[in-house]
Amino acid sequence: MPRKRILMVAMPSLHFYRWVQQLENSNFEVSWFDITGSGGSIERIDWVHQITEWKLRWDFPGRIFIKSKFSRLYNIIGRLNERSVTSEFEKVLKTFKPDIVHSFALYVSCSPILSVMRRHNGLKWVYSSWGSDLYYYQNVPEYLKDIQLVLSRIDYLFTDCKRDLKIAKSHGFKGEFLGVFPGGGGFKLEELTKYKEKQENRDSILIKGYQGRSGRAIPVLQAILELQEELKEFKIIVFGADPEVVEYSKKSNLMSWGNYEISEKISHIDVLKLMGKSKIYIGNSNSDGMPNTLLEAICMDVYPIQSNPGGVSEEIIKNYHNGLLIKNCDDSNDIKLLIKIGLKSSMFRSNKHIKENLSYDTVRKLCLEKYLKIYND
């Protein structure tokens, strides 16, 4: 019996690797077209056929230096030295002959190959909406045009929240909705238990340190500054901090607190270890899909305080029941009050049903059923 072929189109990312691992030892033959064309092969998914370093005709000596110091010159060289994503993707389609193409993130992995997929109109195309893919970029005119063009061609849609299905339909999606799935697949709950401290031993407040375009870590730190007395018995740990968050921490007196820690890059395993020691997790942004760190916090029995852009987090958090929703991501006074409430709460137990639905085995089973359905349609 011939194996069913899926061609994944995505940039290198942890969420993508975790998602595709659900297909290992299945009846599907999987290839991955790295849309960036510049990364190397990934050992953790070495069972996947990987098309990665296709972009450069010649990786000449001094290329990185010229790119960083002489961008105009590099762009001129690039026109001659870089292969076209559409021509390379077309070659992959002809060689691999997939039954299904699955793209992750619209503006990263759908728009660049849209012209090719239009020429192959009978080829089934699946799109996974991640993060701010639709919610944020629908408000940017040049991106909205791409969103509408892509959605008119997409046959099947996965989202990480219910909100994005409504947005997709409002912008022309008429295909089949496959359901709401965590962006990185399910969570291996049994493996996570080894990182969990008992609740009475948890002594940390964990804060996601994103600022940039959509992150709003600084209003959280502004709230923390007014709670020094209440938080003196806790470690306050900021992870994944953007440069402006580091700079804010230095300019305020937070760095002088003996219980304040901040880090920039941090591994996924280290985040889980920190969660296992934390009483409260705080994630704050003005745009996101269903935050994977929120789902991980729930799986790790951490009490979540989370922003709610477009109503996404309320799909998981019932306010004041199993967590707290930040109404205004820029309002440090509101965040301060929520932290004070969270310090007195121990409502993580009500998340048992949510955790069961997020388990790896549950999500993988449903995921494979969806792929089989697409193949058989």
Short mmCIF file of N, CA and C in Angstrom, two decimals, residues 106 110 114-115 117-118 121 123 125 127 134 144-157 167-176:
data_model
loop_
_atom_site.label_atom_id
_atom_site.label_comp_id
_atom_site.label_asym_id
_atom_site.label_seq_id
_atom_site.Cartn_x
_atom_site.Cartn_y
_atom_site.Cartn_z
N LEU A 106 0.73 32.18 8.16
CA LEU A 106 0.30 32.64 6.83
C LEU A 106 1.34 33.48 6.12
N CYS A 110 2.70 30.69 3.80
CA CYS A 110 1.63 30.58 2.80
C CYS A 110 1.84 31.58 1.66
N LEU A 114 2.02 31.00 -2.59
CA LEU A 114 0.65 31.09 -3.08
C LEU A 114 0.58 30.94 -4.59
N SER A 115 1.47 31.59 -5.33
CA SER A 115 1.41 31.52 -6.80
C SER A 115 1.58 30.09 -7.29
N MET A 117 0.86 27.30 -5.48
CA MET A 117 -0.31 26.52 -5.08
C MET A 117 -1.52 26.84 -5.95
N ARG A 118 -1.58 28.03 -6.50
CA ARG A 118 -2.66 28.36 -7.44
C ARG A 118 -2.51 27.58 -8.75
N ASN A 121 -3.98 23.78 -8.29
CA ASN A 121 -5.22 24.06 -7.57
C ASN A 121 -5.88 22.81 -7.01
N LEU A 123 -4.28 20.35 -5.56
CA LEU A 123 -3.49 19.83 -4.45
C LEU A 123 -4.03 20.36 -3.12
N TRP A 125 -4.42 21.83 0.37
CA TRP A 125 -3.56 22.77 1.11
C TRP A 125 -4.16 23.04 2.49
N TYR A 127 -3.60 24.94 6.25
CA TYR A 127 -2.94 26.10 6.87
C TYR A 127 -3.17 26.05 8.38
N LEU A 134 -3.49 36.10 12.20
CA LEU A 134 -4.70 36.73 11.68
C LEU A 134 -5.13 37.92 12.52
N LEU A 144 -3.32 42.33 5.04
CA LEU A 144 -4.71 41.91 4.87
C LEU A 144 -4.96 41.42 3.45
N LYS A 145 -4.38 42.10 2.48
CA LYS A 145 -4.54 41.67 1.09
C LYS A 145 -4.01 40.25 0.91
N ASP A 146 -2.84 39.96 1.48
CA ASP A 146 -2.27 38.61 1.40
C ASP A 146 -3.15 37.60 2.14
N ILE A 147 -3.66 38.00 3.31
CA ILE A 147 -4.53 37.12 4.09
C ILE A 147 -5.73 36.69 3.24
N GLN A 148 -6.36 37.65 2.60
CA GLN A 148 -7.55 37.35 1.81
C GLN A 148 -7.23 36.49 0.60
N LEU A 149 -6.11 36.76 -0.06
CA LEU A 149 -5.72 35.96 -1.22
C LEU A 149 -5.41 34.52 -0.81
N VAL A 150 -4.68 34.36 0.29
CA VAL A 150 -4.32 33.01 0.75
C VAL A 150 -5.56 32.24 1.18
N LEU A 151 -6.41 32.86 2.00
CA LEU A 151 -7.57 32.15 2.54
C LEU A 151 -8.53 31.70 1.44
N SER A 152 -8.55 32.42 0.32
CA SER A 152 -9.43 32.01 -0.78
C SER A 152 -8.95 30.72 -1.45
N ARG A 153 -7.66 30.36 -1.24
CA ARG A 153 -7.10 29.13 -1.83
C ARG A 153 -7.01 27.98 -0.83
N ILE A 154 -6.98 28.28 0.46
CA ILE A 154 -6.79 27.25 1.47
C ILE A 154 -7.98 26.30 1.51
N ASP A 155 -7.68 24.99 1.59
CA ASP A 155 -8.73 23.96 1.65
C ASP A 155 -9.10 23.58 3.08
N TYR A 156 -8.11 23.57 3.99
CA TYR A 156 -8.34 23.11 5.36
C TYR A 156 -7.61 24.04 6.34
N LEU A 157 -8.20 24.18 7.52
CA LEU A 157 -7.66 25.13 8.51
C LEU A 157 -7.59 24.51 9.89
N ILE A 167 -12.23 35.00 12.42
CA ILE A 167 -11.49 35.97 11.62
C ILE A 167 -11.25 35.42 10.21
N ALA A 168 -10.87 34.14 10.13
CA ALA A 168 -10.61 33.53 8.82
C ALA A 168 -11.85 33.56 7.94
N LYS A 169 -12.99 33.22 8.51
CA LYS A 169 -14.24 33.25 7.74
C LYS A 169 -14.58 34.65 7.28
N SER A 170 -14.30 35.64 8.13
CA SER A 170 -14.62 37.02 7.77
C SER A 170 -13.76 37.54 6.62
N HIS A 171 -12.63 36.85 6.38
CA HIS A 171 -11.73 37.28 5.31
C HIS A 171 -11.67 36.29 4.15
N GLY A 172 -12.70 35.47 4.02
CA GLY A 172 -12.84 34.70 2.79
C GLY A 172 -12.56 33.22 2.86
N PHE A 173 -12.26 32.67 4.06
CA PHE A 173 -12.03 31.22 4.14
C PHE A 173 -13.35 30.48 3.98
N LYS A 174 -13.39 29.56 3.02
CA LYS A 174 -14.61 28.79 2.76
C LYS A 174 -14.31 27.28 2.76
N GLY A 175 -13.13 26.93 3.24
CA GLY A 175 -12.75 25.52 3.28
C GLY A 175 -13.30 24.83 4.52
N GLU A 176 -12.65 23.74 4.90
CA GLU A 176 -13.11 22.93 6.04
C GLU A 176 -12.25 23.22 7.28
#
